[in-house]
Amino acid sequence: MGSLLILIGFPFMVFTQNVNLRFQNKVGDMPLIIDSVNYKNELNQDFTISKFKFYISNVRFENTNGTTTAPSTSFLIDQEDSLSLSTNLISIPSGFYSSVEFILGVDSIHNVSGAQTGALDVVNAMFWTWNSGYIFMKLEGNSSFSNSPGHFFEYHIGGFKEPYNAIRKIKLTFDQPVEISKHKLIDILINVNVLEILQHPNSIDFSKNSSIVEPFQSKIVSDNYEDIFSIINIK
Amino acid sequence: MNKRILIVFLIIASSLGMLSLDQFEDIFKITKKDVKLIYPTYFPKPSYSFSSNKLSPDKFVLGRKLFYDEILSKDNTVSCATCHERIAAFAHIDHKLSHGIYAKIGTRNVPPIQNLIWRTSFMWEGGVNHIEIQPLSPIENPIEMDEKMSNVLLKLKNDPVYVSLFKKAYKDSEITSERVFKSLTQFMGLMISSNSRYDKFIQQKDTLSKMEMNGLTLFRAKCASCHTEPLFTNNGFANNGLKVDPSLNDEGRYKITKNEKDKYAFTIPSLRNIEMTYPYMHDGRFKKIMDVLNFYSEGQNHNATVDQRVTSIGKLSSQEKKELNAFLLTLTDKTFLYDRRFVDPDYVFSR
């Protein structure tokens, strides 16, 4: 409720958290709808999606003279939790900024820090219990091409230790510098293209890879997910 | 009267109805003094210092209750203490492989819980990297407690006793996974064994017999590179030359690192309280300390990853085995095994 108020905003209000990241998950050009729409991967294999969650962490903004802001904490973006798609607030010092950076995943320090709350609470079921570390992204669904029971596929991608490091740095450059101040809430709408998780450079074949659930298997997917993000608009 | 004997006496007396409930509860009361982090000067600095989990009697008591409570399992039949028995330094006496929920048999021997705050990783393959999140693994393991952490929280929130215990410990009654884990960590983290005869010998408060001394000398020459004093582990991993059991084919550390060098390597266990933590090894294959010594002396299996420090142990004479055995028995720490702080009064009463 508190965050909703901030979103609606009032004139002359001072925003301690003055930037909001919103996410719009899509599969190619189609909106992502859980368990209902049939999509196709680049191998022309059909699939539906039953779960899509991922972490972004350490969001920083680079200003026009090249210095970056202090990184914020982690956000868990979950297709089935609309608030997580619409409201991810951070506070950024006033200035002109040219890009936003973050990591897809959770940084190594927070992978070894024990019990945590909020986005990193283990109740979010994004943590490997026997091989400590956060699952950075969960994509689950069905494809008639999958050979798993029930034609299920599941990709639990993560791992923070070399050589199985699935953390990816993302940098999204703005078309033109964006002014951030304390008096206006800047809303950045980011497109997430799930199709890119399944392709480029590695074409994911549901008949061969229906279960990728451990850090040492992650690379085939984590090398794909670097380019799933793009900015739709900034308001 | 010796304090330990006194406590044993009190437990017996109370169970015979010779003590009133109030007197009994007084004995198990946890005070500020009970939750002080105390360890000998020759111990290294712990890797977990409680700095972001300030020790308090109320948090400790909450952790104790959680540890002994079956509420953490799906069908409310299994508690941490089901597998981790106090009198075995919180290992599982005489069970080769763990026995969990729905009478399911696990694939690993239950290790003791002691001196965890000096450890840098947990479990036989070292997959768990922090003491606080260690309990998540048994809670969510389908063959141990088979519960979801979110459901544990629901159950706790519906229990007025817990609501008030959380409130006492944390000043508000919010029940979160972080609080559950941190409370359990206070209870487990204070399970410190540092008062064995070996310790008293190091502190020059006791002497060792000739036999035990010879054992210590042998131990330092042949075993201490891995089972390093004073904690009797160097926190590392090694393949100590056990023959691979084909029915389990447990690849150990390799499962975590996927590095060929780590195949069949396991956490180097501490040998403190070894007398009480039988059977031995990750699969509980040896019943007696002497079986272990016979294995190191003449039963090693030399596959590709076996550790040089083990192959170089060589054959031990029967005298040497007796000496090593005698030394290992000096690691039994009765102060720890009978420590009243780790007894749950509710649990004692309900049995």
XYZ file of C-alpha atoms in Angstrom:
586
model
C 0.000 0.000 0.000
C 2.794 2.366 0.920
C 4.517 1.813 -2.371
C 1.254 2.325 -4.244
C 0.918 5.766 -2.727
C 4.407 6.621 -3.817
C 3.618 5.435 -7.318
C 0.568 7.663 -7.609
C 2.614 10.465 -6.130
C 1.806 14.028 -5.122
C 3.153 17.247 -6.522
C 6.130 18.685 -4.586
C 6.604 15.417 -2.842
C 10.139 14.322 -2.117
C 10.805 10.759 -3.147
C 13.349 8.944 -1.079
C 12.980 6.101 -3.508
C 12.848 7.929 -6.782
C 13.340 5.234 -9.389
C 11.017 2.337 -10.053
C 11.856 -0.624 -12.265
C 8.946 -2.368 -13.934
C 9.179 -5.578 -15.867
C 7.112 -6.857 -18.734
C 7.734 -10.504 -19.468
C 7.162 -11.606 -23.034
C 7.823 -14.581 -25.242
C 8.955 -12.997 -28.476
C 6.132 -10.622 -29.311
C 3.555 -12.408 -27.225
C 2.759 -11.577 -23.628
C 3.794 -14.203 -21.105
C 0.706 -15.813 -19.628
C 1.182 -18.650 -17.171
C -0.061 -22.082 -18.239
C -2.204 -20.945 -21.106
C -0.499 -19.772 -24.272
C 1.352 -22.146 -26.567
C 4.668 -20.700 -27.636
C 7.310 -21.987 -30.043
C 11.065 -22.009 -29.630
C 13.401 -21.466 -32.563
C 13.411 -25.215 -33.234
C 9.665 -24.931 -33.724
C 8.980 -26.945 -30.576
C 5.805 -26.001 -28.715
C 5.858 -25.076 -25.048
C 3.841 -23.495 -22.248
C 5.257 -21.759 -19.194
C 4.148 -22.580 -15.656
C 6.739 -20.634 -13.692
C 9.101 -17.778 -14.394
C 11.060 -16.078 -11.606
C 14.435 -14.401 -11.548
C 16.663 -12.214 -9.415
C 18.188 -8.929 -10.366
C 20.663 -7.398 -7.930
C 23.069 -4.538 -7.448
C 21.176 -2.077 -9.627
C 23.404 0.917 -10.373
C 23.074 3.955 -12.547
C 25.944 5.487 -14.478
C 25.835 9.230 -14.797
C 26.960 11.175 -17.810
C 30.476 11.669 -16.456
C 30.973 7.979 -15.903
C 30.541 7.516 -12.149
C 28.093 4.972 -10.845
C 25.745 5.019 -7.896
C 25.935 2.638 -4.954
C 24.366 -0.710 -5.787
C 20.984 -1.577 -4.319
C 19.973 -4.986 -2.988
C 18.191 -7.842 -4.718
C 14.762 -7.955 -6.293
C 12.904 -11.144 -7.050
C 10.796 -10.764 -10.181
C 8.055 -13.370 -10.339
C 5.520 -13.617 -13.152
C 2.958 -14.869 -10.627
C 3.450 -11.928 -8.260
C 2.186 -8.792 -9.986
C 3.653 -6.486 -7.348
C 7.117 -7.801 -8.150
C 6.568 -6.894 -11.801
C 5.301 -3.409 -11.065
C 7.205 -2.172 -8.035
C 10.947 -2.294 -7.481
C 11.928 0.976 -5.866
C 15.408 2.341 -5.397
C 16.843 5.674 -4.434
C 19.310 7.387 -6.713
C 21.035 10.743 -6.131
C 19.938 13.588 -8.378
C 21.777 13.862 -11.664
C 21.841 12.999 -15.345
C 22.255 9.344 -16.091
C 23.148 7.496 -19.258
C 22.606 3.850 -18.359
C 21.397 1.365 -15.778
C 23.390 -1.712 -14.811
C 22.521 -4.732 -12.740
C 23.357 -8.371 -12.441
C 21.027 -11.167 -13.320
C 21.395 -13.300 -10.194
C 22.706 -12.698 -6.692
C 26.292 -11.626 -6.019
C 28.715 -14.038 -4.394
C 28.718 -12.316 -0.998
C 24.973 -12.736 -0.610
C 25.328 -16.378 -1.607
C 27.446 -17.051 1.468
C 25.741 -14.803 4.029
C 23.450 -17.264 5.801
C 19.854 -16.477 6.719
C 18.418 -13.404 5.019
C 15.059 -11.687 4.682
C 13.057 -10.049 1.917
C 13.821 -11.114 -1.637
C 16.603 -13.373 -0.405
C 14.460 -15.239 2.147
C 14.714 -18.964 1.442
C 10.921 -19.268 1.664
C 10.889 -17.886 -1.861
C 12.080 -21.335 -2.936
C 15.001 -19.890 -4.874
C 17.770 -21.556 -2.884
C 19.548 -24.885 -3.286
C 19.437 -26.578 0.109
C 22.245 -29.146 -0.263
C 24.583 -27.076 -2.424
C 24.179 -23.627 -0.898
C 23.440 -20.843 -3.286
C 20.583 -18.960 -4.871
C 18.767 -20.133 -7.943
C 19.001 -17.039 -10.119
C 16.257 -18.000 -12.507
C 13.517 -20.585 -12.622
C 11.765 -21.283 -15.897
C 9.385 -24.220 -15.866
C 6.703 -25.475 -18.203
C 5.645 -28.203 -20.558
C 6.574 -29.141 -24.090
C 5.342 -32.122 -26.044
C 8.986 -32.554 -27.051
C 10.167 -33.055 -23.480
C 10.909 -36.640 -22.465
C 10.474 -35.966 -18.755
C 7.396 -37.281 -16.931
C 4.386 -35.186 -17.923
C 6.468 -33.565 -20.688
C 7.727 -31.186 -18.052
C 10.787 -29.026 -18.448
C 12.580 -27.162 -15.678
C 15.520 -24.831 -15.787
C 16.897 -23.804 -12.394
C 19.848 -21.639 -13.263
C 22.426 -20.390 -10.791
C 25.888 -20.880 -9.365
C 28.328 -18.234 -8.181
C 31.596 -20.147 -8.050
C 33.971 -20.539 -10.963
C 33.920 -22.358 -13.275
C 30.146 -22.524 -12.897
C 29.369 -18.874 -12.499
C 25.932 -18.000 -13.830
C 25.957 -14.351 -12.708
C 25.619 -12.104 -15.741
C 26.168 -8.365 -15.887
C 23.538 -6.427 -17.735
C 23.925 -2.868 -18.968
C 21.067 -1.014 -20.607
C 22.046 2.309 -22.156
C 19.444 5.054 -22.420
C 18.747 6.679 -25.811
C 19.412 10.026 -24.197
C 20.520 11.088 -20.706
C 17.775 10.803 -18.111
C 17.393 13.323 -15.341
C 16.760 11.837 -11.936
C 15.733 14.128 -9.103
C 14.152 13.889 -5.687
C 10.934 15.444 -6.925
C 9.859 13.008 -9.571
C 9.480 9.285 -9.624
C 11.167 7.909 -12.715
C 9.583 4.755 -14.016
C 11.683 2.477 -16.202
C 9.770 -0.208 -18.059
C 11.942 -3.155 -19.047
C 11.049 -5.845 -21.518
C 12.120 -9.388 -20.676
C 12.103 -11.709 -23.654
C 11.855 -15.286 -22.396
C 12.533 -16.601 -25.901
C 16.093 -15.332 -25.614
C 16.637 -17.693 -22.670
C 16.142 -20.554 -25.082
C 18.330 -19.296 -27.894
C 21.368 -17.318 -28.900
C 23.997 -18.662 -28.670
C 22.634 -22.012 -27.449
C 19.489 -23.377 -28.986
C 17.668 -25.214 -26.192
C 16.097 -28.419 -27.464
C 13.329 -29.603 -25.125
C 13.877 -33.194 -26.222
C 17.515 -33.098 -25.108
C 17.494 -30.643 -22.239
C 14.321 -30.897 -20.224
C 15.981 -30.669 -16.824
C 18.795 -28.261 -16.033
C 18.796 -27.920 -12.264
C 22.350 -27.706 -10.970
C 25.049 -25.050 -11.209
C 27.383 -27.215 -13.286
C 24.673 -27.593 -15.933
C 23.689 -23.928 -16.003
C 26.061 -22.492 -18.593
C 24.058 -23.508 -21.619
C 21.249 -21.280 -20.336
C 23.193 -18.555 -18.527
C 25.106 -17.805 -21.704
C 21.740 -17.177 -23.325
C 20.139 -14.980 -20.723
C 22.494 -12.054 -21.000
C 20.387 -10.470 -23.727
C 16.850 -10.927 -22.473
C 16.456 -7.335 -21.275
C 15.643 -4.178 -23.212
C 14.184 -0.826 -22.212
C 10.676 -0.141 -23.477
C 10.313 3.358 -22.095
C 11.305 5.718 -19.305
C 8.713 8.023 -17.790
C 29.475 -33.481 44.388
C 30.761 -33.197 40.853
C 28.440 -30.960 38.822
C 27.873 -33.520 36.108
C 26.923 -36.220 38.552
C 24.637 -33.756 40.228
C 22.780 -33.136 36.989
C 22.462 -36.822 36.211
C 21.186 -37.306 39.718
C 18.675 -34.516 39.322
C 17.366 -35.944 36.059
C 16.921 -39.326 37.687
C 15.459 -37.812 40.837
C 12.970 -35.760 38.898
C 11.886 -38.695 36.791
C 11.225 -40.596 39.990
C 9.059 -37.750 41.202
C 11.510 -36.713 43.908
C 11.734 -33.172 42.585
C 8.959 -30.733 41.946
C 8.362 -29.229 38.524
C 9.579 -25.801 39.614
C 12.829 -27.091 41.004
C 13.311 -29.073 37.837
C 12.729 -26.072 35.607
C 15.138 -23.989 37.637
C 17.929 -26.385 36.835
C 17.366 -25.947 33.136
C 16.939 -22.210 33.251
C 19.139 -20.437 30.740
C 20.791 -17.279 32.002
C 23.019 -14.690 30.363
C 26.020 -16.589 31.655
C 24.868 -19.719 29.829
C 24.936 -18.041 26.438
C 28.379 -16.535 26.637
C 30.713 -17.629 23.896
C 33.578 -19.283 25.748
C 36.381 -21.319 24.265
C 39.983 -22.096 25.178
C 42.783 -19.764 24.181
C 44.433 -22.422 22.012
C 41.320 -22.624 19.799
C 41.498 -20.504 16.642
C 39.119 -17.615 16.035
C 35.714 -18.992 15.036
C 34.539 -18.400 11.480
C 31.066 -17.633 12.839
C 31.156 -15.034 15.578
C 27.452 -14.334 16.340
C 28.144 -10.685 15.492
C 24.971 -10.398 13.420
C 23.103 -12.793 15.680
C 23.651 -11.484 19.192
C 23.492 -14.272 21.729
C 20.617 -14.071 24.206
C 19.026 -16.558 26.600
C 15.599 -16.167 24.959
C 16.892 -16.822 21.464
C 18.871 -19.804 22.692
C 15.799 -21.242 24.441
C 13.743 -20.727 21.277
C 16.419 -22.501 19.255
C 16.451 -25.322 21.776
C 12.705 -25.766 21.534
C 12.835 -25.768 17.735
C 15.644 -28.325 17.733
C 13.620 -30.740 19.825
C 10.262 -30.098 18.145
C 8.709 -32.449 15.581
C 6.738 -29.468 14.269
C 9.582 -28.926 11.818
C 8.644 -32.077 9.898
C 5.747 -32.589 7.541
C 3.810 -35.132 9.596
C 5.076 -33.832 12.945
C 6.980 -37.026 13.740
C 10.634 -36.107 13.266
C 12.703 -33.496 15.076
C 16.334 -32.574 14.678
C 16.941 -34.518 17.891
C 15.450 -37.677 16.374
C 18.652 -38.029 14.400
C 20.976 -35.872 16.462
C 21.062 -37.382 19.962
C 22.633 -35.356 22.709
C 24.330 -38.254 24.382
C 26.164 -39.083 21.147
C 27.459 -35.528 20.768
C 24.346 -35.089 18.623
C 25.183 -37.874 16.206
C 22.900 -40.892 15.892
C 24.095 -43.738 18.075
C 24.415 -47.071 16.386
C 22.701 -46.050 13.144
C 24.754 -46.574 10.002
C 22.563 -44.460 7.773
C 20.088 -41.848 8.903
C 16.474 -42.784 9.580
C 14.047 -40.055 8.603
C 10.388 -39.401 8.041
C 8.066 -42.259 6.941
C 10.851 -44.594 8.206
C 12.932 -43.711 5.145
C 16.602 -44.625 5.243
C 19.038 -41.997 4.044
C 22.363 -42.412 2.323
C 24.609 -40.881 4.953
C 25.669 -41.437 8.528
C 24.509 -38.682 10.913
C 27.507 -36.559 11.942
C 27.810 -35.086 15.436
C 26.987 -31.427 16.053
C 29.906 -29.804 17.867
C 32.235 -26.877 17.312
C 30.274 -25.859 14.220
C 31.297 -22.211 14.499
C 34.850 -23.164 13.503
C 33.666 -24.933 10.382
C 33.738 -23.388 6.944
C 31.357 -25.856 5.310
C 28.879 -28.468 6.435
C 27.695 -31.940 5.498
C 29.803 -34.855 4.325
C 30.424 -33.256 0.948
C 30.671 -29.689 2.244
C 27.797 -28.402 0.108
C 26.320 -26.143 2.773
C 28.296 -22.938 3.175
C 26.810 -21.330 6.292
C 25.723 -22.578 9.701
C 22.533 -20.496 9.605
C 21.080 -22.110 6.517
C 22.193 -25.626 7.456
C 18.792 -26.555 9.010
C 17.009 -25.827 5.723
C 18.534 -28.933 4.233
C 17.050 -31.539 6.630
C 13.748 -29.642 6.868
C 13.174 -29.726 3.102
C 14.829 -33.063 2.369
C 12.051 -35.494 1.307
C 13.637 -38.365 3.224
C 14.443 -36.427 6.388
C 11.666 -34.012 7.422
C 9.986 -33.478 4.035
C 8.550 -30.087 4.960
C 8.524 -26.716 3.222
C 10.036 -23.842 5.128
C 6.991 -21.696 4.299
C 4.754 -24.314 5.912
C 6.961 -24.539 8.989
C 6.439 -20.802 9.420
C 2.672 -21.212 9.079
C 2.617 -23.897 11.751
C 4.733 -21.810 14.096
C 2.527 -18.757 13.566
C -0.502 -20.818 14.535
C 1.083 -21.960 17.766
C 0.565 -19.510 20.647
C 3.569 -20.879 22.534
C 5.862 -20.038 19.638
C 4.242 -16.666 19.069
C 5.134 -15.720 22.624
C 8.619 -17.240 22.452
C 9.397 -15.269 19.288
C 8.056 -12.157 20.913
C 10.242 -12.710 23.945
C 13.307 -13.330 21.840
C 12.849 -10.669 19.157
C 10.639 -8.041 20.823
C 7.893 -8.536 18.265
C 6.081 -11.700 17.366
C 6.984 -11.765 13.694
C 8.035 -15.282 12.728
C 10.425 -15.421 9.794
C 12.768 -18.030 8.415
C 15.691 -15.805 9.349
C 14.625 -15.832 12.995
C 14.077 -19.578 12.997
C 17.523 -20.150 11.526
C 19.291 -17.668 13.759
C 17.719 -19.139 16.894
C 18.690 -22.653 15.876
C 22.176 -21.316 15.182
C 22.470 -19.940 18.715
C 21.566 -23.330 20.112
C 23.807 -25.340 17.811
C 26.620 -22.825 17.703
C 27.112 -22.991 21.448
C 27.567 -26.748 21.287
C 31.245 -26.450 21.970
C 33.348 -29.371 23.002
C 36.540 -28.160 24.652
C 36.738 -29.998 27.928
C 37.946 -33.481 27.157
C 40.900 -35.057 28.931
C 42.961 -34.057 25.907
C 41.987 -30.416 26.579
C 42.832 -30.711 30.248
C 46.181 -32.163 29.240
C 46.821 -29.222 26.881
C 45.803 -26.861 29.683
C 48.156 -28.809 31.976
C 45.328 -29.676 34.325
C 45.606 -33.392 33.750
C 48.171 -35.898 32.556
C 47.932 -38.627 29.968
C 49.030 -42.191 30.608
C 52.107 -43.515 28.812
C 49.859 -45.397 26.410
C 47.799 -42.296 25.642
C 50.937 -40.188 25.232
C 52.389 -42.647 22.743
C 49.068 -42.531 20.944
C 49.199 -38.740 20.771
C 52.712 -38.852 19.343
C 51.637 -41.367 16.705
C 48.542 -39.335 15.990
C 50.563 -36.188 15.447
C 52.837 -38.035 13.040
C 50.235 -39.901 11.023
C 46.813 -38.314 11.363
C 47.076 -34.673 12.388
C 47.714 -33.300 8.903
C 44.000 -33.878 8.312
C 42.536 -34.303 11.793
C 44.346 -31.187 12.938
C 44.437 -30.152 16.596
C 42.781 -28.657 18.504
C 39.547 -29.137 16.529
C 40.745 -32.410 15.000
C 39.819 -31.317 11.514
C 41.516 -28.916 9.136
C 38.112 -28.155 7.558
C 39.266 -29.771 4.342
C 38.179 -32.707 2.228
C 40.012 -35.890 1.395
C 39.602 -39.346 -0.017
C 40.906 -41.377 2.894
C 41.018 -44.606 0.929
C 37.667 -46.198 1.738
C 36.559 -48.814 -0.727
C 33.637 -47.424 -2.726
C 30.370 -49.078 -1.738
C 28.771 -49.884 -5.102
C 25.260 -49.878 -3.629
C 25.644 -46.193 -2.715
C 28.398 -45.116 -5.138
C 28.665 -41.898 -3.187
C 31.002 -39.583 -5.058
C 31.204 -37.145 -2.145
C 32.731 -33.752 -2.767
C 32.649 -34.335 -6.516
C 28.883 -33.804 -6.430
C 29.498 -30.217 -5.427
C 32.579 -29.276 -7.431
C 32.350 -31.656 -10.431
C 36.112 -31.695 -10.252
C 37.588 -35.174 -10.934
C 40.173 -34.619 -8.194
C 37.359 -34.502 -5.639
C 35.828 -37.861 -6.494
C 35.231 -39.846 -3.288
C 36.590 -37.043 -1.124
C 34.570 -36.294 2.013
C 34.631 -33.717 4.764
C 37.454 -34.478 7.173
C 35.464 -35.071 10.354
C 36.511 -33.899 13.776
C 37.427 -36.794 16.041
C 36.231 -35.152 19.213
C 33.880 -37.449 21.156
C 34.710 -40.206 18.698
C 33.951 -42.770 21.397
C 30.287 -41.702 21.327
C 29.671 -41.095 17.625
C 29.884 -44.647 16.293
C 29.393 -46.011 13.708
C 32.055 -44.285 11.641
C 32.592 -42.789 8.185
C 30.068 -41.130 5.855
C 28.193 -44.391 5.437
C 28.683 -45.689 8.962
C 30.545 -48.758 7.735
C 32.774 -49.216 10.808
C 31.348 -50.004 14.234
C 34.428 -49.643 16.390
C 37.400 -47.332 16.569
C 39.573 -50.423 16.197
C 37.852 -51.185 12.864
C 38.883 -47.712 11.687
C 42.480 -48.248 12.781
C 42.580 -51.640 11.074
C 41.297 -49.960 7.949
C 43.974 -47.246 7.969
C 46.617 -49.891 8.662
C 45.714 -52.633 6.258
C 42.393 -51.955 4.533
C 43.048 -48.938 2.357
C 41.810 -48.959 -1.183
C 44.110 -47.022 -3.477
C 42.046 -45.566 -6.267
C 42.930 -42.542 -8.377
C 42.069 -39.831 -5.880
C 43.253 -41.341 -2.608
C 45.199 -38.885 -0.461
C 48.981 -39.307 -0.114
C 48.810 -38.484 3.572
C 46.743 -41.634 4.022
C 48.789 -43.942 1.842
C 51.876 -42.898 3.759
C 50.411 -43.981 7.122
C 51.744 -47.495 6.599
C 51.070 -50.578 8.637
C 50.360 -50.043 12.319
C 51.440 -52.666 14.833
C 48.831 -53.953 17.251
C 50.581 -51.999 20.000
C 50.373 -48.805 17.928
C 46.693 -49.397 17.320
C 46.093 -49.793 21.034
C 47.959 -46.576 21.701
C 46.054 -44.641 19.060
C 42.807 -46.063 20.394
C 43.717 -45.007 23.926
C 44.526 -41.511 22.753
C 41.283 -41.172 20.776
C 39.335 -42.039 23.914
C 40.813 -38.981 25.645
C 38.726 -36.869 23.252
C 35.509 -37.774 25.044
C 34.130 -34.630 26.635
C 31.683 -35.461 29.376
C 31.143 -31.826 30.274
C 29.735 -31.354 26.796
C 27.805 -34.622 26.635
C 26.048 -33.916 29.928
C 25.712 -30.170 29.524
C 22.302 -29.257 30.991
C 21.971 -26.323 28.561
C 21.414 -28.743 25.708
C 18.699 -30.704 27.466
C 15.203 -29.632 26.556
C 13.121 -29.774 29.752
C 9.846 -30.098 27.800
C 11.331 -32.928 25.837
C 12.516 -34.731 28.955
C 9.045 -34.397 30.454
C 7.172 -35.605 27.418
C 9.137 -38.872 27.304
